[in-house]
Structure formats: structure tokens, C-alpha cells
PDB file of C-alpha atoms and ligand atoms in Angstrom:
ATOM      1  CA  MET Y 146      80.710 130.543-112.073  1.00 96.00           C
ATOM      2  CA  ARG Y 147      76.949 130.301-111.486  1.00 98.00           C
ATOM      3  CA  LEU Y 148      76.310 133.455-113.554  1.00 98.00           C
ATOM      4  CA  LYS Y 149      78.900 132.904-116.258  1.00 98.00           C
ATOM      5  CA  ASP Y 150      78.504 135.462-119.081  1.00 98.00           C
ATOM      6  CA  LYS Y 151      75.075 136.592-117.909  1.00 98.00           C
ATOM      7  CA  ILE Y 152      74.512 140.303-118.572  1.00 99.00           C
ATOM      8  CA  CYS Y 153      73.456 141.708-115.210  1.00 99.00           C
ATOM      9  CA  VAL Y 154      72.404 145.321-114.617  1.00 99.00           C
ATOM     10  CA  VAL Y 155      72.377 146.560-111.023  1.00 99.00           C
ATOM     11  CA  THR Y 156      70.846 149.989-110.424  1.00 99.00           C
ATOM     12  CA  GLY Y 157      72.630 152.016-107.759  1.00 98.00           C
ATOM     13  CA  SER Y 158      75.777 149.882-107.836  1.00 98.00           C
ATOM     14  CA  SER Y 159      78.202 152.705-107.048  1.00 98.00           C
ATOM     15  CA  ARG Y 160      78.065 151.832-103.352  1.00 96.00           C
ATOM     16  CA  GLY Y 161      76.248 149.949-100.604  1.00 95.00           C
ATOM     17  CA  ILE Y 162      74.152 146.865-101.232  1.00 97.00           C
ATOM     18  CA  GLY Y 163      74.144 147.401-105.004  1.00 98.00           C
ATOM     19  CA  GLU Y 164      77.938 147.474-105.070  1.00 98.00           C
ATOM     20  CA  ALA Y 165      78.090 144.293-102.969  1.00 98.00           C
ATOM     21  CA  ILE Y 166      75.652 142.509-105.292  1.00 98.00           C
ATOM     22  CA  ALA Y 167      77.603 143.688-108.352  1.00 99.00           C
ATOM     23  CA  ARG Y 168      80.830 142.341-106.832  1.00 98.00           C
ATOM     24  CA  GLY Y 169      79.133 139.047-105.962  1.00 98.00           C
ATOM     25  CA  PHE Y 170      77.739 138.683-109.480  1.00 99.00           C
ATOM     26  CA  ALA Y 171      81.132 139.441-111.049  1.00 98.00           C
ATOM     27  CA  SER Y 172      82.810 136.827-108.863  1.00 98.00           C
ATOM     28  CA  GLU Y 173      80.312 134.298-110.290  1.00 98.00           C
ATOM     29  CA  GLY Y 174      81.326 135.133-113.865  1.00 98.00           C
ATOM     30  CA  ALA Y 175      78.623 137.687-114.769  1.00 99.00           C
ATOM     31  CA  LYS Y 176      79.202 140.657-117.044  1.00 98.00           C
ATOM     32  CA  VAL Y 177      77.946 143.373-114.720  1.00 99.00           C
ATOM     33  CA  VAL Y 178      76.779 146.829-115.759  1.00 99.00           C
ATOM     34  CA  ILE Y 179      77.499 149.359-113.003  1.00 99.00           C
ATOM     35  CA  THR Y 180      75.122 152.319-112.750  1.00 98.00           C
ATOM     36  CA  TYR Y 181      75.112 155.450-110.586  1.00 98.00           C
ATOM     37  CA  SER Y 182      73.096 158.607-110.123  1.00 98.00           C
ATOM     38  CA  THR Y 183      75.662 160.971-108.537  1.00 98.00           C
ATOM     39  CA  GLN Y 184      78.834 159.018-107.626  1.00 98.00           C
ATOM     40  CA  LYS Y 185      80.492 158.647-111.029  1.00 98.00           C
ATOM     41  CA  GLU Y 186      84.061 158.237-109.726  1.00 98.00           C
ATOM     42  CA  ARG Y 187      83.039 155.712-107.102  1.00 98.00           C
ATOM     43  CA  ALA Y 188      81.130 153.763-109.764  1.00 98.00           C
ATOM     44  CA  GLU Y 189      84.156 153.786-112.062  1.00 98.00           C
ATOM     45  CA  GLU Y 190      86.349 152.477-109.238  1.00 98.00           C
ATOM     46  CA  VAL Y 191      83.955 149.608-108.572  1.00 98.00           C
ATOM     47  CA  ALA Y 192      83.770 148.819-112.293  1.00 98.00           C
ATOM     48  CA  GLN Y 193      87.537 148.782-112.615  1.00 98.00           C
ATOM     49  CA  GLU Y 194      87.970 146.533-109.589  1.00 98.00           C
ATOM     50  CA  ILE Y 195      85.503 143.928-110.885  1.00 98.00           C
ATOM     51  CA  GLY Y 196      86.383 144.249-114.568  1.00 98.00           C
ATOM     52  CA  ALA Y 197      83.000 145.664-115.609  1.00 98.00           C
ATOM     53  CA  GLU Y 198      83.005 146.958-119.171  1.00 98.00           C
ATOM     54  CA  LEU Y 199      80.099 149.398-118.858  1.00 98.00           C
ATOM     55  CA  VAL Y 200      79.526 152.169-116.311  1.00 98.00           C
ATOM     56  CA  LEU Y 201      76.431 154.253-116.972  1.00 98.00           C
ATOM     57  CA  HIS Y 202      74.546 157.164-115.478  1.00 98.00           C
ATOM     58  CA  LEU Y 203      71.066 155.881-114.660  1.00 98.00           C
ATOM     59  CA  ASP Y 204      68.798 158.091-112.552  1.00 99.00           C
ATOM     60  CA  VAL Y 205      65.616 156.108-111.968  1.00 99.00           C
ATOM     61  CA  ARG Y 206      63.610 159.370-111.727  1.00 99.00           C
ATOM     62  CA  ASP Y 207      64.272 160.158-115.376  1.00 98.00           C
ATOM     63  CA  ARG Y 208      62.267 158.055-117.867  1.00 98.00           C
ATOM     64  CA  ASN Y 209      64.270 159.172-120.900  1.00 98.00           C
ATOM     65  CA  GLY Y 210      67.559 158.620-119.092  1.00 98.00           C
ATOM     66  CA  VAL Y 211      66.497 155.127-118.031  1.00 99.00           C
ATOM     67  CA  ARG Y 212      65.498 154.294-121.620  1.00 98.00           C
ATOM     68  CA  ASP Y 213      68.782 155.685-122.913  1.00 98.00           C
ATOM     69  CA  ALA Y 214      70.802 153.581-120.438  1.00 98.00           C
ATOM     70  CA  PHE Y 215      69.034 150.330-121.387  1.00 98.00           C
ATOM     71  CA  ASN Y 216      69.422 151.170-125.081  1.00 98.00           C
ATOM     72  CA  LYS Y 217      73.168 151.621-124.539  1.00 98.00           C
ATOM     73  CA  ILE Y 218      73.443 148.307-122.689  1.00 98.00           C
ATOM     74  CA  ALA Y 219      71.512 146.523-125.448  1.00 98.00           C
ATOM     75  CA  ALA Y 220      73.666 148.162-128.125  1.00 98.00           C
ATOM     76  CA  PHE Y 221      76.797 146.915-126.314  1.00 98.00           C
ATOM     77  CA  TYR Y 222      75.727 143.410-125.264  1.00 98.00           C
ATOM     78  CA  GLY Y 223      72.652 142.750-127.448  1.00 98.00           C
ATOM     79  CA  LYS Y 224      70.560 141.522-124.485  1.00 98.00           C
ATOM     80  CA  ILE Y 225      70.037 141.703-120.736  1.00 99.00           C
ATOM     81  CA  ASN Y 226      69.683 138.556-118.610  1.00 99.00           C
ATOM     82  CA  VAL Y 227      69.233 140.017-115.121  1.00 99.00           C
ATOM     83  CA  LEU Y 228      68.030 143.350-113.747  1.00 99.00           C
ATOM     84  CA  VAL Y 229      68.449 144.168-110.071  1.00 99.00           C
ATOM     85  CA  ASN Y 230      66.341 147.163-109.035  1.00 99.00           C
ATOM     86  CA  ASN Y 231      68.410 148.250-106.065  1.00 98.00           C
ATOM     87  CA  ALA Y 232      68.542 152.079-106.253  1.00 98.00           C
ATOM     88  CA  GLY Y 233      66.805 153.553-103.236  1.00 98.00           C
ATOM     89  CA  ILE Y 234      66.585 156.444-100.790  1.00 98.00           C
ATOM     90  CA  ASN Y 235      64.947 157.044 -97.423  1.00 96.00           C
ATOM     91  CA  ARG Y 236      63.462 160.092 -95.702  1.00 96.00           C
ATOM     92  CA  THR Y 237      62.830 159.203 -92.078  1.00 94.00           C
ATOM     93  CA  ALA Y 238      59.963 160.848 -90.176  1.00 96.00           C
ATOM     94  CA  ASP Y 239      57.080 159.919 -87.918  1.00 96.00           C
ATOM     95  CA  PHE Y 240      53.815 159.556 -89.827  1.00 96.00           C
ATOM     96  CA  ASP Y 241      52.470 162.955 -88.791  1.00 97.00           C
ATOM     97  CA  LYS Y 242      55.733 164.715 -89.691  1.00 97.00           C
ATOM     98  CA  GLN Y 243      56.382 163.200 -93.120  1.00 97.00           C
ATOM     99  CA  THR Y 244      56.004 165.968 -95.683  1.00 98.00           C
ATOM    100  CA  GLU Y 245      54.293 165.501 -99.007  1.00 98.00           C
ATOM    101  CA  GLU Y 246      57.561 166.409-100.744  1.00 98.00           C
ATOM    102  CA  GLU Y 247      59.383 163.611 -98.889  1.00 98.00           C
ATOM    103  CA  TRP Y 248      56.550 161.220 -99.667  1.00 98.00           C
ATOM    104  CA  ASP Y 249      56.657 162.030-103.393  1.00 98.00           C
ATOM    105  CA  GLU Y 250      60.462 161.855-103.509  1.00 98.00           C
ATOM    106  CA  VAL Y 251      60.649 158.406-101.908  1.00 98.00           C
ATOM    107  CA  ILE Y 252      57.749 156.952-103.920  1.00 98.00           C
ATOM    108  CA  ASN Y 253      59.273 158.365-107.104  1.00 98.00           C
ATOM    109  CA  VAL Y 254      62.682 156.736-106.563  1.00 98.00           C
ATOM    110  CA  ASN Y 255      61.803 153.552-104.675  1.00 98.00           C
ATOM    111  CA  LEU Y 256      58.563 152.524-106.380  1.00 98.00           C
ATOM    112  CA  THR Y 257      58.004 154.441-109.625  1.00 99.00           C
ATOM    113  CA  GLY Y 258      61.725 154.086-110.354  1.00 99.00           C
ATOM    114  CA  VAL Y 259      61.376 150.303-110.225  1.00 99.00           C
ATOM    115  CA  PHE Y 260      58.278 150.514-112.476  1.00 99.00           C
ATOM    116  CA  ARG Y 261      60.224 152.644-114.992  1.00 99.00           C
ATOM    117  CA  CYS Y 262      63.247 150.346-115.076  1.00 99.00           C
ATOM    118  CA  CYS Y 263      61.070 147.232-115.430  1.00 99.00           C
ATOM    119  CA  GLN Y 264      59.156 148.743-118.354  1.00 98.00           C
ATOM    120  CA  GLU Y 265      62.280 149.947-120.128  1.00 98.00           C
ATOM    121  CA  VAL Y 266      64.245 146.704-119.696  1.00 99.00           C
ATOM    122  CA  LEU Y 267      61.455 144.567-121.199  1.00 98.00           C
ATOM    123  CA  PRO Y 268      62.439 144.884-124.886  1.00 98.00           C
ATOM    124  CA  PHE Y 269      65.916 143.552-124.029  1.00 98.00           C
ATOM    125  CA  LEU Y 270      65.229 141.038-121.263  1.00 99.00           C
ATOM    126  CA  THR Y 271      65.847 137.478-122.421  1.00 98.00           C
ATOM    127  CA  ASP Y 272      63.381 134.628-121.982  1.00 98.00           C
ATOM    128  CA  HIS Y 273      64.242 132.877-118.681  1.00 98.00           C
ATOM    129  CA  GLY Y 274      65.713 136.160-117.483  1.00 99.00           C
ATOM    130  CA  ARG Y 275      65.437 137.512-113.963  1.00 99.00           C
ATOM    131  CA  ILE Y 276      64.216 140.673-112.265  1.00 99.00           C
ATOM    132  CA  ILE Y 277      65.204 141.081-108.630  1.00 99.00           C
ATOM    133  CA  ASN Y 278      63.594 143.974-106.787  1.00 99.00           C
ATOM    134  CA  ILE Y 279      65.195 145.052-103.543  1.00 98.00           C
ATOM    135  CA  GLY Y 280      62.496 145.404-100.905  1.00 98.00           C
ATOM    136  CA  SER Y 281      62.948 145.991 -97.207  1.00 97.00           C
ATOM    137  CA  LEU Y 282      61.919 144.695 -93.820  1.00 95.00           C
ATOM    138  CA  SER Y 283      60.318 148.146 -93.451  1.00 95.00           C
ATOM    139  CA  GLY Y 284      57.851 147.226 -96.195  1.00 96.00           C
ATOM    140  CA  GLU Y 285      56.937 143.984 -94.432  1.00 95.00           C
ATOM    141  CA  TYR Y 286      56.907 145.592 -90.965  1.00 90.00           C
ATOM    142  CA  GLY Y 287      55.158 148.902 -91.696  1.00 91.00           C
ATOM    143  CA  GLY Y 288      57.998 151.247 -90.936  1.00 85.00           C
ATOM    144  CA  PRO Y 289      58.276 152.148 -88.154  1.00 82.00           C
ATOM    145  CA  ARG Y 290      59.595 155.704 -88.768  1.00 85.00           C
ATOM    146  CA  THR Y 291      59.482 155.526 -92.533  1.00 91.00           C
ATOM    147  CA  PRO Y 292      55.903 155.819 -93.845  1.00 97.00           C
ATOM    148  CA  SER Y 293      56.803 156.705 -97.440  1.00 98.00           C
ATOM    149  CA  TYR Y 294      59.630 154.164 -97.537  1.00 98.00           C
ATOM    150  CA  ALA Y 295      57.533 151.355 -96.025  1.00 98.00           C
ATOM    151  CA  CYS Y 296      54.716 152.016 -98.506  1.00 98.00           C
ATOM    152  CA  ALA Y 297      57.106 152.196-101.462  1.00 98.00           C
ATOM    153  CA  LYS Y 298      58.689 148.878-100.485  1.00 98.00           C
ATOM    154  CA  MET Y 299      55.296 147.208 -99.947  1.00 98.00           C
ATOM    155  CA  GLY Y 300      54.413 148.577-103.378  1.00 98.00           C
ATOM    156  CA  VAL Y 301      57.554 146.967-104.789  1.00 98.00           C
ATOM    157  CA  MET Y 302      56.323 143.604-103.529  1.00 98.00           C
ATOM    158  CA  ALA Y 303      52.962 144.129-105.288  1.00 98.00           C
ATOM    159  CA  LEU Y 304      54.777 145.194-108.451  1.00 98.00           C
ATOM    160  CA  THR Y 305      56.851 142.008-108.195  1.00 99.00           C
ATOM    161  CA  HIS Y 306      53.686 139.912-108.015  1.00 98.00           C
ATOM    162  CA  ASN Y 307      52.060 141.689-110.941  1.00 98.00           C
ATOM    163  CA  LEU Y 308      55.141 141.560-113.169  1.00 99.00           C
ATOM    164  CA  ALA Y 309      55.760 137.902-112.321  1.00 99.00           C
ATOM    165  CA  ARG Y 310      52.249 137.166-113.625  1.00 98.00           C
ATOM    166  CA  PHE Y 311      52.948 139.179-116.778  1.00 98.00           C
ATOM    167  CA  LEU Y 312      56.295 137.525-117.537  1.00 98.00           C
ATOM    168  CA  GLY Y 313      55.763 133.991-116.254  1.00 98.00           C
ATOM    169  CA  SER Y 314      54.890 132.549-119.671  1.00 98.00           C
ATOM    170  CA  ARG Y 315      58.370 133.542-120.870  1.00 98.00           C
ATOM    171  CA  GLY Y 316      60.039 131.738-117.987  1.00 98.00           C
ATOM    172  CA  ILE Y 317      61.146 135.070-116.526  1.00 99.00           C
ATOM    173  CA  CYS Y 318      61.266 135.012-112.734  1.00 99.00           C
ATOM    174  CA  VAL Y 319      60.519 138.192-110.785  1.00 99.00           C
ATOM    175  CA  ASN Y 320      61.221 138.213-107.061  1.00 99.00           C
ATOM    176  CA  THR Y 321      61.798 140.597-104.184  1.00 99.00           C
ATOM    177  CA  LEU Y 322      64.921 140.311-102.072  1.00 98.00           C
ATOM    178  CA  SER Y 323      64.033 141.947 -98.775  1.00 98.00           C
ATOM    179  CA  PRO Y 324      66.966 142.836 -96.506  1.00 96.00           C
ATOM    180  CA  GLY Y 325      66.542 143.389 -92.785  1.00 93.00           C
ATOM    181  CA  ILE Y 326      68.706 145.691 -90.726  1.00 88.00           C
ATOM    182  CA  ILE Y 327      71.985 146.053 -92.572  1.00 89.00           C
ATOM    183  CA  ALA Y 328      74.868 147.764 -90.808  1.00 81.00           C
ATOM    184  CA  ASN Y 329      76.090 150.600 -92.995  1.00 72.00           C
ATOM    185  CA  GLU Y 330      75.980 154.400 -93.178  1.00 68.00           C
ATOM    186  CA  PHE Y 331      72.512 154.398 -94.769  1.00 67.00           C
ATOM    187  CA  THR Y 332      71.060 152.557 -91.790  1.00 65.00           C
ATOM    188  CA  GLU Y 333      72.998 154.589 -89.263  1.00 64.00           C
ATOM    189  CA  ALA Y 334      71.769 157.829 -90.838  1.00 72.00           C
ATOM    190  CA  THR Y 335      68.107 156.938 -91.049  1.00 75.00           C
ATOM    191  CA  MET Y 336      67.240 154.747 -88.083  1.00 70.00           C
ATOM    192  CA  ALA Y 337      66.675 156.047 -84.547  1.00 74.00           C
ATOM    193  CA  PRO Y 338      68.924 154.250 -82.004  1.00 80.00           C
ATOM    194  CA  SER Y 339      65.878 153.253 -79.963  1.00 75.00           C
ATOM    195  CA  VAL Y 340      64.358 151.567 -83.001  1.00 64.00           C
ATOM    196  CA  ARG Y 341      67.563 149.785 -83.841  1.00 71.00           C
ATOM    197  CA  SER Y 342      67.931 148.510 -80.313  1.00 82.00           C
ATOM    198  CA  LEU Y 343      64.303 147.320 -80.299  1.00 69.00           C
ATOM    199  CA  LEU Y 344      64.778 145.457 -83.569  1.00 68.00           C
ATOM    200  CA  ASP Y 345      68.136 144.038 -82.497  1.00 74.00           C
ATOM    201  CA  ASN Y 346      66.393 142.550 -79.489  1.00 84.00           C
ATOM    202  CA  LEU Y 347      63.785 140.919 -81.722  1.00 84.00           C
ATOM    203  CA  LEU Y 348      66.193 139.288 -84.142  1.00 91.00           C
ATOM    204  CA  LEU Y 349      66.696 135.536 -83.846  1.00 93.00           C
ATOM    205  CA  ILE Y 350      70.271 135.912 -85.128  1.00 91.00           C
ATOM    206  CA  LYS Y 351      71.588 138.448 -82.634  1.00 84.00           C
ATOM    207  CA  ARG Y 352      73.388 140.853 -84.928  1.00 83.00           C
ATOM    208  CA  ALA Y 353      72.730 143.280 -87.740  1.00 85.00           C
ATOM    209  CA  GLY Y 354      73.091 141.880 -91.236  1.00 91.00           C
ATOM    210  CA  THR Y 355      76.026 142.599 -93.501  1.00 91.00           C
ATOM    211  CA  TYR Y 356      76.286 143.031 -97.249  1.00 95.00           C
ATOM    212  CA  ALA Y 357      77.841 139.583 -97.412  1.00 95.00           C
ATOM    213  CA  ASP Y 358      74.668 138.105 -95.894  1.00 97.00           C
ATOM    214  CA  LEU Y 359      72.660 139.362 -98.893  1.00 98.00           C
ATOM    215  CA  VAL Y 360      74.934 138.413-101.769  1.00 98.00           C
ATOM    216  CA  GLY Y 361      74.287 134.655-101.726  1.00 98.00           C
ATOM    217  CA  GLY Y 362      70.528 135.217-101.979  1.00 98.00           C
ATOM    218  CA  ALA Y 363      70.969 137.666-104.847  1.00 99.00           C
ATOM    219  CA  VAL Y 364      73.231 135.234-106.736  1.00 99.00           C
ATOM    220  CA  PHE Y 365      70.705 132.435-106.204  1.00 98.00           C
ATOM    221  CA  LEU Y 366      67.817 134.576-107.518  1.00 99.00           C
ATOM    222  CA  ALA Y 367      69.883 135.552-110.572  1.00 99.00           C
ATOM    223  CA  SER Y 368      71.060 132.015-111.313  1.00 98.00           C
ATOM    224  CA  ASP Y 369      69.523 129.061-113.158  1.00 98.00           C
ATOM    225  CA  GLU Y 370      69.001 127.416-109.752  1.00 98.00           C
ATOM    226  CA  SER Y 371      65.942 129.620-109.125  1.00 98.00           C
ATOM    227  CA  ALA Y 372      64.105 128.819-112.397  1.00 98.00           C
ATOM    228  CA  TYR Y 373      60.947 127.658-110.559  1.00 98.00           C
ATOM    229  CA  LEU Y 374      60.857 130.480-107.997  1.00 98.00           C
ATOM    230  CA  THR Y 375      58.846 133.543-108.948  1.00 99.00           C
ATOM    231  CA  ALA Y 376      56.550 136.162-107.362  1.00 98.00           C
ATOM    232  CA  GLN Y 377      58.167 135.518-103.977  1.00 98.00           C
ATOM    233  CA  THR Y 378      59.911 137.554-101.306  1.00 98.00           C
ATOM    234  CA  LEU Y 379      63.229 136.264-100.026  1.00 98.00           C
ATOM    235  CA  SER Y 380      63.555 137.928 -96.626  1.00 98.00           C
ATOM    236  CA  ILE Y 381      67.145 137.969 -95.367  1.00 98.00           C
ATOM    237  CA  ASN Y 382      66.688 139.542 -91.969  1.00 95.00           C
ATOM    238  CA  GLY Y 383      68.144 137.337 -89.237  1.00 94.00           C
ATOM    239  CA  GLY Y 384      64.684 136.089 -88.294  1.00 95.00           C
ATOM    240  CA  ALA Y 385      63.021 139.459 -87.682  1.00 92.00           C
ATOM    241  CA  TRP Y 386      59.646 137.769 -87.932  1.00 89.00           C
ATOM    242  CA  VAL Y 387      58.431 134.188 -87.905  1.00 90.00           C
ATOM    243  CA  ARG Y 388      55.348 133.061 -89.777  1.00 83.00           C
TER     244      ARG Y 388
HETATM  245  P1  NDP J 528      73.077 153.516-100.308  1.00 63.36           P
HETATM  246  O1  NDP J 528      72.567 154.856 -99.925  1.00 63.36           O
HETATM  247  O2  NDP J 528      74.327 153.015 -99.741  1.00 63.36           O
HETATM  248  O3  NDP J 528      73.205 153.457-101.918  1.00 63.36           O
HETATM  249  C1  NDP J 528      72.130 153.911-102.687  1.00 63.36           C
HETATM  250  C2  NDP J 528      72.434 153.608-104.126  1.00 63.36           C
HETATM  251  O4  NDP J 528      71.294 154.031-104.890  1.00 63.36           O
HETATM  252  C3  NDP J 528      73.630 154.395-104.652  1.00 63.36           C
HETATM  253  O5  NDP J 528      74.295 153.629-105.613  1.00 63.36           O
HETATM  254  C4  NDP J 528      72.966 155.612-105.318  1.00 63.36           C
HETATM  255  O6  NDP J 528      73.716 156.135-106.421  1.00 63.36           O
HETATM  256  C5  NDP J 528      71.696 154.987-105.845  1.00 63.36           C
HETATM  257  N1  NDP J 528      70.649 155.974-106.055  1.00 63.36           N
HETATM  258  C6  NDP J 528      70.113 156.844-105.167  1.00 63.36           C
HETATM  259  N2  NDP J 528      69.164 157.590-105.773  1.00 63.36           N
HETATM  260  C7  NDP J 528      69.124 157.168-107.066  1.00 63.36           C
HETATM  261  C8  NDP J 528      68.362 157.541-108.194  1.00 63.36           C
HETATM  262  N3  NDP J 528      67.467 158.535-108.156  1.00 63.36           N
HETATM  263  N4  NDP J 528      68.570 156.886-109.361  1.00 63.36           N
HETATM  264  C9  NDP J 528      69.478 155.892-109.439  1.00 63.36           C
HETATM  265  N5  NDP J 528      70.260 155.511-108.419  1.00 63.36           N
HETATM  266  C10 NDP J 528      70.056 156.141-107.243  1.00 63.36           C
HETATM  267  O7  NDP J 528      71.845 152.526-100.018  1.00 63.36           O
HETATM  268  P2  NDP J 528      71.838 150.961 -99.571  1.00 63.36           P
HETATM  269  O8  NDP J 528      72.891 150.233-100.291  1.00 63.36           O
HETATM  270  O9  NDP J 528      71.756 150.873 -98.125  1.00 63.36           O
HETATM  271  O10 NDP J 528      70.408 150.524-100.124  1.00 63.36           O
HETATM  272  C11 NDP J 528      70.262 149.886-101.364  1.00 63.36           C
HETATM  273  C12 NDP J 528      68.860 149.318-101.450  1.00 63.36           C
HETATM  274  O11 NDP J 528      68.645 148.429-100.368  1.00 63.36           O
HETATM  275  C13 NDP J 528      67.770 150.367-101.377  1.00 63.36           C
HETATM  276  O12 NDP J 528      66.703 150.002-102.228  1.00 63.36           O
HETATM  277  C14 NDP J 528      67.341 150.299 -99.933  1.00 63.36           C
HETATM  278  O13 NDP J 528      66.022 150.736 -99.777  1.00 63.36           O
HETATM  279  C15 NDP J 528      67.478 148.814 -99.675  1.00 63.36           C
HETATM  280  N6  NDP J 528      67.609 148.433 -98.270  1.00 63.36           N
HETATM  281  C16 NDP J 528      68.653 148.869 -97.524  1.00 63.36           C
HETATM  282  C17 NDP J 528      68.768 148.468 -96.199  1.00 63.36           C
HETATM  283  C18 NDP J 528      69.900 148.886 -95.333  1.00 63.36           C
HETATM  284  O14 NDP J 528      69.838 148.645 -94.137  1.00 63.36           O
HETATM  285  N7  NDP J 528      70.937 149.474 -95.869  1.00 63.36           N
HETATM  286  C19 NDP J 528      67.758 147.607 -95.584  1.00 63.36           C
HETATM  287  C20 NDP J 528      66.714 147.214 -96.466  1.00 63.36           C
HETATM  288  C21 NDP J 528      66.652 147.612 -97.761  1.00 63.36           C
HETATM  289  P3  NDP J 528      74.889 157.262-106.197  1.00 63.36           P
HETATM  290  O15 NDP J 528      75.914 156.608-105.306  1.00 63.36           O
HETATM  291  O16 NDP J 528      75.413 157.516-107.566  1.00 63.36           O
HETATM  292  O17 NDP J 528      74.229 158.429-105.556  1.00 63.36           O
END
């Protein structure tokens, strides 16, 4: 019960990593708000299974919609303790083939979407609260076949640093949780087999990561145990790089 009664909002928690984090938070006693952009039924299933009281549409591209969602959460719970900015997309292409439309789409969801959610949560975020931004090995590694995605995720790390400076005096910790290669449909759909095999060969732990590998880190960053950890990147990637 490391998150007992903490109000935790996870963007994009209808499936994938966001769903896994929401389930992990609920199992630690949090009151989790499930949000989705398209998969309403899936989100409602997840909410029912973990006993979440609120399921909301939250499209991070829509400023008014984001504001409306946080207002609803605040009206229901009166405060927000933890925000996980997880919602994300990818549009894979070599650098010279990435279109400007793809670039704008990915930056809008993966970087500006995080900026929007962070601004709109501020009036409701408690002192000693937490913001966890989901980064990516791609952001730390420069792609390889994801220029817009890599830049958005590197941008998320800079946003984390800047916001941690802004909120530090309130005891609010802002960190990036940066997953490596996670085995799911998202990864399968967006990563060339040759790239995956190259990265698999580089990993110190010789397997792709799973959702379960990420949940413990997310719980730690949301919990009181991480009160002195801010403006950092927690890279859970099987040892994809060594400093
Ligand atoms: P999935 O595609 O499985 O899930 C994406 C989630 O984001 C869904 O809940 C989806 O909602 C939501 N979403 C998509 N677009 C929007 C939007 N415009 N507004 C709000 N929500 C949106 O992705 P993953 O679980 O794999 O990825 C989650 C995060 O982890 C992303 O930030 C991704 O970049 C990052 N990541 C993933 C890795 C991986 O290997 N899987 C590796 C490193 C980082 P809906 O279902 O309603 O459409």
C-alpha cells in the first residue's frame, strides 16, 4: 500500500504501458483515474477490473479537453497527487523520409501534449506531488528510425528538468521514466526487425523488457520513497547503455 489513497492520473491508460502502470498503482492502494483518447470500452474494462471510480476522455492534443478532464478530476477528488504523462504515438521513418505532417503529429502528442497536461494539472497538484513523464530509450539514443519520436522524447527530458526547477520549492518531484525495448504490439509495429536484433544484441540483460519491468520504477517515483529524487531520468532498459 505504498500509494494508499493517492489520486493518480495516468494519461493513455486504456492499454499498454499506461494500463500496466495504472494496475500497478491500484494494487498499491492508489485511486487511479483512467484516461483514453479512442478506446473507451477498453478503458472502462480496465477501470472496472482495478476498481477505478473515474474514466475520462483525455486527448492530449486538445487544450480545452485536457483542462476539462483535470477540472472533472478535481471536482471529484478535490486534488491530484500524481500525474503520469504516458500517452504517446510513433511514426517510424528514416530521417530523410519523415514527413512534416508526421513530425508535427508526433511532437504535438508526445511533447506538446506533456506540456499541456503539466500546465493544466498545476492548479490541482498537491505540494509534495509527483509528475512522471514517460520518455524512451529512443530519446537517449537518437532514434534510430524515429527522428520525430526521438526528438519529442529528448524534449520531454528537458521539460522534466525545467518543470522540476519550477516546482522544486513545493517539494514536487518531476522525473522521466525511460523504458527501453518493451515487447508489445506498439514495438512490433514500429521497429524494424534488423534494429530490434541489433539492440537485443547490445542489451546486458538478454531479453526485451516487459510491462512488469516498468511498474516497480513507476510506483517508486510516485511514492513517498522518492521524495529527494527530482529532475532525473530512470532508464529501465536492460542495460542498453552504460555510462
Ligand atoms: P500503446 O500504443 O500501447 O498505448 C498508447 C496509449 O496512449 C493508449 O492508451 C492511447 O489511448 C493513448 N493515446 C494515444 N494518442 C493519444 C492522444 N492523442 N491523447 C491521449 N492519449 C493518447 O503505447 P505504449 O503503451 O507502448 O506506450 C506508452 C508510452 O510509453 C508512450 O509514451 C511511448 O512513447 C512510451 N514508450 C513505449 C515503448 C515500447 O516499447 N512500447 C518504449 C519506450 C517508451 P487509446 O487506447 O484510447 O487510443
